[in-house]
Amino acid sequence: MVISCSDRERSNPLDPTNPVTGGAPTGLVIQSNRDTVTLQWNAMAVDDLESYRIYRGIGNSAPIFFDEVGADSTEYKDISVFTDSVHQYTIQAVTAFSEGEHSKPQTIIPGSINFWVADMSLYSGRLTRISYDGAHMLDYEYFLTLTAVAFNPRTRTAWIADSWAERVYELHTDMSVKREIMLSNPPVDMAIDTTGERLFTLLKNENSVHQLSFDGYLHESIVLPTTVSRYCRLAYDDITSSLWISNYEESLVYRYKLDNSGDSLITFTGVQYPRDIVADPLMGGCWVATIAGITLIIDDGSVSVYKDSMDIKDISLNAVNGDCYYVGKNLDSGQWATGRLSTQESLRDEIILGNDYPDLYSIQVVPGQGPRGFLVSQAYDWQLLRFDHRGQTIGAMSGFNARLDFALE
């Protein structure tokens, strides 16, 4: 067989007409992990290769030369990123005699947090760690039947509850198990007190909440006058040192005052089919997503209802300013909406997304001042969607069920 000079040239990885490389490094993958963006690419088998050049563009700017690494490197970490800004990267191979083509640009939006996502469907059990822009999977692991996830910023570890295994696990950020605590019954939900280093588990069968130390020592068993099912939810209120428990099937909310020798358990009836319950991070009390609006119960026991014409699927509270974000469907028109109640503006209602984004069932807001971005799950398309504070899509990822629990790292 005769090989022509032009064939030999095209086999050169730096040849622009090379059908595999196009003259540029291949396999460029980028990921953000909080305030760091990592680039990885395939090594190029090129004689006299001296370096790889990194090009970066911020916002609408085209990538310009940013840094350079040696020929033996196939990874680069950018630690000088700008939160909430589009970063565009390309790389280029350089030899002693020439420069290759630029790789196809890759974009990412780094930020100060990552998302932990627990799939609470009965047959999934997947725990996923996702980048700030909701577009890059950082890690995942499978368990049996997940019912809750929480993150402890003091120890930089995550806690998960596994109902089928009857355990809670403390995990490192690489998802390796740091601690495993066996429980007496299946946990349907879990909450943590990072300051007091306490763990609360809501248990089926014995219808109780167990208060444990982080090392698994049982301090208190709180028996509830209700039947705990997988549709019950639990929240810890560190402002008033209380636990809030909702029961969907019985339309009840309970408040249990911790460290209180008096009337510790208070019952709130008529909360119509509560789906989720979230403690207010600034004032104490709780917010409840129900089939007939959002119920707010404050510390003195007063009850208010907002958005009572909507079937609210889920809520999320901004830990910095207390705004309540929600997803739901209008009971009369059947139109879907995503919005927020602004605590800085007397709970003024702002619609962020309309019926163009139907079937949203779970939501997690990114904390901060003013309007904020958020992550939602969309049923039937089985995907996560990440929106910025203007309601513009900045990331998406498929392969997720609708019933999810979120935590922020």
Coordinates of C-alpha atoms in Angstrom, one line a residue:
M1 CA 0.0 0.0 0.0
V2 CA 1.3 3.5 -0.9
I3 CA 0.8 6.3 1.5
S4 CA 0.9 9.8 0.0
C5 CA 2.4 12.9 1.7
S6 CA -1.1 14.3 2.1
D7 CA -2.2 11.2 4.0
R8 CA 0.8 11.5 6.4
E9 CA 0.0 15.2 7.0
R10 CA -3.7 14.4 7.8
S11 CA -2.6 11.8 10.3
N12 CA -0.7 14.5 12.2
P13 CA -3.0 15.5 15.2
L14 CA -2.1 19.2 14.6
D15 CA -3.2 19.1 10.9
P16 CA -6.5 21.2 10.6
T17 CA -7.8 18.6 8.1
N18 CA -7.3 15.7 10.5
P19 CA -10.7 14.1 10.7
V20 CA -10.3 13.1 14.3
T21 CA -8.7 16.2 15.9
G22 CA -9.3 19.0 13.5
G23 CA -5.8 20.2 14.6
A24 CA -6.9 20.8 18.2
P25 CA -6.8 18.9 21.5
T26 CA -9.8 16.6 21.9
G27 CA -12.0 15.5 24.8
L28 CA -12.2 18.9 26.5
V29 CA -14.4 18.6 29.6
I30 CA -15.0 21.3 32.1
Q31 CA -16.6 21.2 35.6
S32 CA -17.1 23.7 38.3
N33 CA -16.8 22.9 42.0
R34 CA -17.9 25.9 43.9
D35 CA -15.2 28.6 43.2
T36 CA -13.0 26.4 41.0
V37 CA -13.3 25.4 37.3
T38 CA -11.4 22.3 36.2
L39 CA -10.5 21.6 32.6
Q40 CA -9.5 18.2 31.3
W41 CA -8.5 17.0 27.8
N42 CA -6.9 14.2 25.9
A43 CA -3.1 14.1 25.5
M44 CA -1.8 14.7 22.0
A45 CA 0.8 12.4 20.5
V46 CA 2.9 15.2 18.8
D47 CA 6.6 15.4 18.4
D48 CA 8.2 18.6 19.9
L49 CA 5.0 19.4 21.9
E50 CA 6.0 22.2 24.3
S51 CA 2.8 23.3 26.0
Y52 CA -1.0 23.7 26.0
R53 CA -2.4 27.2 26.1
I54 CA -5.6 28.0 28.0
Y55 CA -7.9 30.7 26.6
R56 CA -10.7 32.1 28.6
G57 CA -13.6 34.6 27.9
I58 CA -15.9 36.1 30.5
G59 CA -19.5 37.0 29.7
N60 CA -19.9 37.9 26.0
S61 CA -16.1 38.4 25.5
A62 CA -14.3 36.0 23.1
P63 CA -11.7 33.8 24.8
I64 CA -8.2 35.3 25.0
F65 CA -4.9 33.9 26.2
F66 CA -5.1 33.2 30.0
D67 CA -2.5 30.7 31.0
E68 CA -0.2 27.9 29.8
V69 CA 0.7 24.4 31.1
G70 CA 3.5 21.9 30.2
A71 CA 3.2 19.3 27.5
D72 CA 2.7 16.5 30.0
S73 CA -0.4 18.1 31.5
T74 CA -3.9 17.2 30.6
E75 CA -5.7 19.2 33.4
Y76 CA -5.9 22.8 34.5
K77 CA -7.7 24.4 37.5
D78 CA -8.9 28.0 37.2
I79 CA -9.3 29.4 40.8
S80 CA -9.8 33.0 39.7
V81 CA -13.4 32.7 38.5
F82 CA -16.3 35.2 38.6
T83 CA -19.5 34.0 40.3
D84 CA -22.6 34.0 38.2
S85 CA -20.7 34.8 35.0
V86 CA -20.5 32.8 31.8
H87 CA -16.9 31.4 31.4
Q88 CA -15.9 30.2 28.0
Y89 CA -12.7 28.1 27.5
T90 CA -10.7 26.7 24.6
I91 CA -7.2 25.1 24.6
Q92 CA -4.5 25.0 22.0
A93 CA -1.4 22.8 21.5
V94 CA 1.9 24.5 20.9
T95 CA 5.1 22.9 19.5
A96 CA 8.6 24.4 18.9
F97 CA 7.6 25.2 15.4
S98 CA 3.9 25.8 15.2
E99 CA 0.6 26.4 17.0
G100 CA -2.4 24.1 16.6
E101 CA -6.1 25.0 16.2
H102 CA -8.3 26.0 19.1
S103 CA -10.5 23.3 20.6
K104 CA -14.3 23.7 20.4
P105 CA -15.3 26.3 23.1
Q106 CA -16.9 25.0 26.3
T107 CA -19.0 27.2 28.6
I108 CA -19.8 27.0 32.3
I109 CA -21.2 29.3 35.0
P110 CA -19.3 28.8 38.3
G111 CA -20.7 29.8 41.7
S112 CA -20.3 29.6 45.5
I113 CA -22.4 26.4 46.0
N114 CA -23.0 22.9 44.7
F115 CA -26.3 21.0 44.8
W116 CA -26.9 17.6 46.4
V117 CA -30.0 15.9 45.0
A118 CA -31.6 12.8 46.6
D119 CA -34.0 10.9 44.3
M120 CA -36.9 9.9 46.6
S121 CA -38.7 7.7 44.2
L122 CA -39.1 4.1 45.6
Y123 CA -36.8 2.4 43.1
S124 CA -34.0 4.9 42.4
G125 CA -31.9 5.6 45.4
R126 CA -29.5 7.8 43.5
L127 CA -27.7 10.6 45.3
T128 CA -26.2 13.2 42.9
R129 CA -23.8 16.1 43.4
I130 CA -24.3 18.8 40.8
S131 CA -22.4 22.0 39.8
Y132 CA -23.7 25.5 40.5
D133 CA -25.1 26.0 37.0
G134 CA -27.1 22.7 37.1
A135 CA -25.4 21.4 34.0
H136 CA -22.5 19.3 35.2
M137 CA -22.6 16.1 37.3
L138 CA -19.8 16.1 39.8
D139 CA -20.4 12.7 41.4
Y140 CA -23.2 10.2 42.2
E141 CA -23.8 7.1 44.3
Y142 CA -26.6 4.6 44.7
F143 CA -28.3 3.7 47.9
L144 CA -31.5 1.8 48.6
T145 CA -34.4 4.2 49.2
L146 CA -33.5 7.8 49.9
T147 CA -35.9 10.0 51.8
A148 CA -33.8 13.1 52.8
V149 CA -30.4 14.9 52.3
A150 CA -28.9 17.7 54.3
F151 CA -25.5 19.3 54.3
N152 CA -23.4 20.4 57.3
P153 CA -21.2 23.4 56.3
R154 CA -19.2 23.2 59.5
T155 CA -17.9 19.7 58.7
R156 CA -18.4 19.9 55.0
T157 CA -20.2 16.6 55.1
A158 CA -23.6 15.5 53.8
W159 CA -26.2 13.5 55.7
I160 CA -28.7 11.2 54.0
A161 CA -31.6 9.0 55.3
D162 CA -32.2 5.6 53.7
S163 CA -35.6 4.2 54.5
W164 CA -35.1 0.6 53.3
A165 CA -31.7 0.3 55.0
E166 CA -33.1 1.8 58.2
R167 CA -29.9 4.0 58.4
V168 CA -28.6 7.4 58.1
Y169 CA -25.2 8.1 56.6
E170 CA -22.7 10.9 56.9
L171 CA -20.7 11.3 53.7
H172 CA -17.6 13.1 52.6
T173 CA -17.9 15.3 49.5
D174 CA -16.6 12.5 47.4
M175 CA -19.6 10.4 48.7
S176 CA -17.5 8.0 50.7
V177 CA -19.1 7.0 54.0
K178 CA -17.7 8.8 57.0
R179 CA -20.3 7.5 59.5
E180 CA -23.2 5.0 59.4
I181 CA -26.0 5.0 62.1
M182 CA -28.4 2.1 62.3
L183 CA -32.0 3.1 63.3
S184 CA -34.8 1.2 64.9
N185 CA -37.3 1.8 62.1
P186 CA -37.4 3.3 58.5
P187 CA -36.7 7.1 58.4
V188 CA -39.1 9.0 56.2
D189 CA -37.3 12.3 56.8
M190 CA -34.4 13.8 58.6
A191 CA -33.1 17.2 59.8
I192 CA -29.9 18.4 61.4
D193 CA -28.9 21.0 63.9
T194 CA -25.4 22.0 62.9
T195 CA -24.8 24.2 66.0
G196 CA -25.9 21.7 68.6
E197 CA -24.6 18.8 66.6
R198 CA -28.0 17.0 66.7
L199 CA -29.7 14.8 64.2
F200 CA -33.5 14.3 64.1
T201 CA -35.1 11.3 62.3
L202 CA -38.8 10.9 61.7
L203 CA -39.6 7.2 61.9
K204 CA -42.3 4.9 60.5
N205 CA -43.9 2.1 62.6
E206 CA -43.1 3.6 66.0
N207 CA -44.5 7.0 64.9
S208 CA -41.8 9.0 66.6
V209 CA -38.9 11.5 66.2
H210 CA -35.6 10.4 67.5
Q211 CA -33.1 13.0 68.6
L212 CA -29.5 11.7 68.3
S213 CA -26.0 13.2 68.6
F214 CA -23.9 13.1 65.5
D215 CA -22.1 10.0 66.8
G216 CA -25.5 8.1 67.0
Y217 CA -26.3 8.3 70.7
L218 CA -30.1 8.5 71.3
H219 CA -30.9 11.5 73.5
E220 CA -34.7 11.6 73.2
S221 CA -37.6 9.7 71.6
I222 CA -40.6 11.9 70.8
V223 CA -43.8 9.9 70.3
L224 CA -46.3 11.5 68.0
P225 CA -50.1 11.1 68.2
T226 CA -50.3 10.3 64.5
T227 CA -49.4 7.6 61.9
V228 CA -46.1 8.4 60.3
S229 CA -46.0 7.5 56.6
R230 CA -43.6 8.3 53.7
Y231 CA -45.7 11.4 53.0
C232 CA -44.8 13.0 56.4
R233 CA -42.1 15.7 56.5
L234 CA -39.8 17.1 59.2
A235 CA -38.1 20.5 59.7
Y236 CA -35.8 21.9 62.4
D237 CA -36.3 25.5 63.4
D238 CA -33.1 26.8 65.1
I239 CA -34.6 30.2 65.8
T240 CA -37.3 28.9 68.2
S241 CA -35.6 25.5 68.9
S242 CA -38.6 23.6 67.6
L243 CA -39.4 20.7 65.3
W244 CA -42.1 21.0 62.8
I245 CA -43.8 17.8 61.4
S246 CA -46.4 17.6 58.7
N247 CA -48.8 14.7 57.9
Y248 CA -50.2 14.8 54.4
E249 CA -52.8 12.1 54.9
E250 CA -54.2 13.7 58.1
S251 CA -53.9 17.4 57.1
L252 CA -52.0 18.1 60.3
V253 CA -48.9 20.0 61.4
Y254 CA -47.2 19.5 64.7
R255 CA -44.8 21.7 66.5
Y256 CA -42.6 20.2 69.2
K257 CA -40.7 22.6 71.4
L258 CA -37.3 21.2 72.3
D259 CA -35.9 21.6 75.8
N260 CA -39.3 22.6 77.0
S261 CA -40.7 21.0 80.1
G262 CA -44.2 22.5 79.6
D263 CA -46.6 22.1 76.8
S264 CA -44.1 20.7 74.2
L265 CA -46.4 19.4 71.5
I266 CA -48.8 21.8 69.7
T267 CA -51.2 20.6 66.9
F268 CA -52.4 22.7 63.9
T269 CA -55.4 21.2 62.2
G270 CA -56.9 22.0 58.8
V271 CA -53.6 22.4 56.9
Q272 CA -54.9 20.9 53.7
Y273 CA -52.7 18.0 52.5
P274 CA -49.3 19.5 53.4
R275 CA -46.6 18.3 51.0
D276 CA -43.5 20.0 52.3
I277 CA -42.5 22.0 55.4
V278 CA -39.6 24.4 55.8
A279 CA -38.5 26.4 58.9
D280 CA -38.3 30.1 58.5
P281 CA -34.5 30.9 58.6
L282 CA -34.9 34.5 60.0
M283 CA -38.0 34.7 62.1
G284 CA -38.7 31.1 63.2
G285 CA -42.0 29.3 62.6
C286 CA -42.6 27.4 59.4
W287 CA -43.9 27.6 55.8
V288 CA -46.0 24.7 54.4
A289 CA -46.7 23.8 50.8
T290 CA -50.3 22.5 50.6
I291 CA -52.9 21.6 48.0
A292 CA -54.6 24.9 48.8
G293 CA -51.8 27.5 49.0
I294 CA -48.8 28.2 51.2
T295 CA -49.5 28.2 55.0
L296 CA -47.3 30.3 57.2
I297 CA -47.3 29.5 61.0
I298 CA -45.3 32.0 63.0
D299 CA -43.8 31.6 66.5
D300 CA -46.9 32.9 68.4
G301 CA -49.0 30.3 66.6
S302 CA -50.8 32.6 64.2
V303 CA -51.6 31.1 60.9
S304 CA -51.8 32.8 57.4
V305 CA -52.4 31.4 54.0
Y306 CA -51.1 32.8 50.7
K307 CA -51.7 31.7 47.1
D308 CA -54.8 29.8 48.2
S309 CA -56.0 29.3 44.6
M310 CA -52.9 27.2 43.9
D311 CA -52.0 23.6 44.4
I312 CA -48.4 24.2 45.7
K313 CA -46.1 21.3 44.8
D314 CA -43.0 22.5 46.7
I315 CA -41.4 25.5 48.4
S316 CA -37.9 26.7 49.2
L317 CA -36.8 29.5 51.6
N318 CA -33.9 31.9 50.8
A319 CA -31.7 31.6 53.9
V320 CA -30.4 35.1 53.5
N321 CA -33.5 37.3 53.1
G322 CA -36.3 34.8 53.9
D323 CA -38.1 35.0 50.5
C324 CA -40.4 32.0 49.8
Y325 CA -40.0 30.4 46.3
Y326 CA -42.7 28.0 45.1
V327 CA -43.9 25.8 42.2
G328 CA -47.5 24.9 41.7
K329 CA -50.6 24.8 39.5
N330 CA -53.7 27.1 39.6
L331 CA -56.7 25.1 40.9
D332 CA -59.1 26.9 38.5
S333 CA -57.2 27.4 35.3
G334 CA -54.8 24.5 35.5
Q335 CA -51.9 26.9 34.6
W336 CA -48.5 26.2 36.2
A337 CA -46.5 29.0 37.8
T338 CA -43.2 29.4 39.6
G339 CA -42.8 32.5 41.8
R340 CA -41.6 34.0 45.1
L341 CA -43.2 35.8 48.0
S342 CA -40.8 38.7 48.9
T343 CA -40.4 39.2 52.6
Q344 CA -38.8 42.6 51.9
E345 CA -41.9 43.8 50.2
S346 CA -44.7 42.6 52.5
L347 CA -44.8 39.2 50.8
R348 CA -45.5 40.7 47.4
D349 CA -46.0 37.9 44.9
E350 CA -43.8 37.8 41.8
I351 CA -44.4 35.3 39.1
I352 CA -41.1 34.2 37.6
L353 CA -42.1 31.4 35.2
G354 CA -45.5 30.7 33.7
N355 CA -47.2 27.8 32.0
D356 CA -44.3 27.5 29.5
Y357 CA -42.7 25.4 32.3
P358 CA -45.4 23.0 33.5
D359 CA -45.1 20.0 35.8
L360 CA -42.5 21.4 38.1
Y361 CA -42.5 19.5 41.4
S362 CA -39.4 20.3 43.4
I363 CA -37.5 23.6 43.9
Q364 CA -34.3 24.8 45.6
V365 CA -33.4 28.5 45.7
V366 CA -29.8 29.7 45.7
P367 CA -29.4 31.9 48.8
G368 CA -28.4 35.6 48.6
Q369 CA -29.8 39.1 48.6
G370 CA -32.6 40.2 46.2
P371 CA -34.1 38.0 43.5
R372 CA -32.2 34.7 43.2
G373 CA -31.7 31.8 40.8
F374 CA -33.1 28.3 41.5
L375 CA -33.1 24.7 40.6
V376 CA -36.3 22.8 39.7
S377 CA -37.4 19.3 38.7
Q378 CA -39.7 18.8 35.8
A379 CA -41.9 15.6 35.6
Y380 CA -42.6 13.8 32.3
D381 CA -39.4 15.3 30.8
W382 CA -37.6 13.9 33.8
Q383 CA -35.0 16.7 34.0
L384 CA -33.5 19.3 36.3
L385 CA -33.7 22.9 35.1
R386 CA -31.5 25.7 36.5
F387 CA -32.6 29.3 36.2
D388 CA -30.9 32.5 37.0
H389 CA -32.5 35.4 39.0
R390 CA -34.2 36.7 35.8
G391 CA -35.8 33.4 35.1
Q392 CA -33.5 32.5 32.2
T393 CA -32.3 28.9 31.8
I394 CA -28.6 28.5 32.4
G395 CA -28.4 24.7 32.8
A396 CA -30.3 21.4 32.4
M397 CA -29.7 17.8 33.1
S398 CA -31.8 14.8 32.3
G399 CA -32.5 11.5 34.1
F400 CA -34.2 12.7 37.3
N401 CA -37.5 11.8 38.8
A402 CA -39.9 14.5 40.0
R403 CA -39.9 13.8 43.8
L404 CA -36.5 15.1 44.9
D405 CA -34.9 16.5 48.0
F406 CA -32.2 19.1 47.7
A407 CA -29.3 20.3 49.9
L408 CA -26.8 23.1 49.3
E409 CA -23.0 22.6 49.7

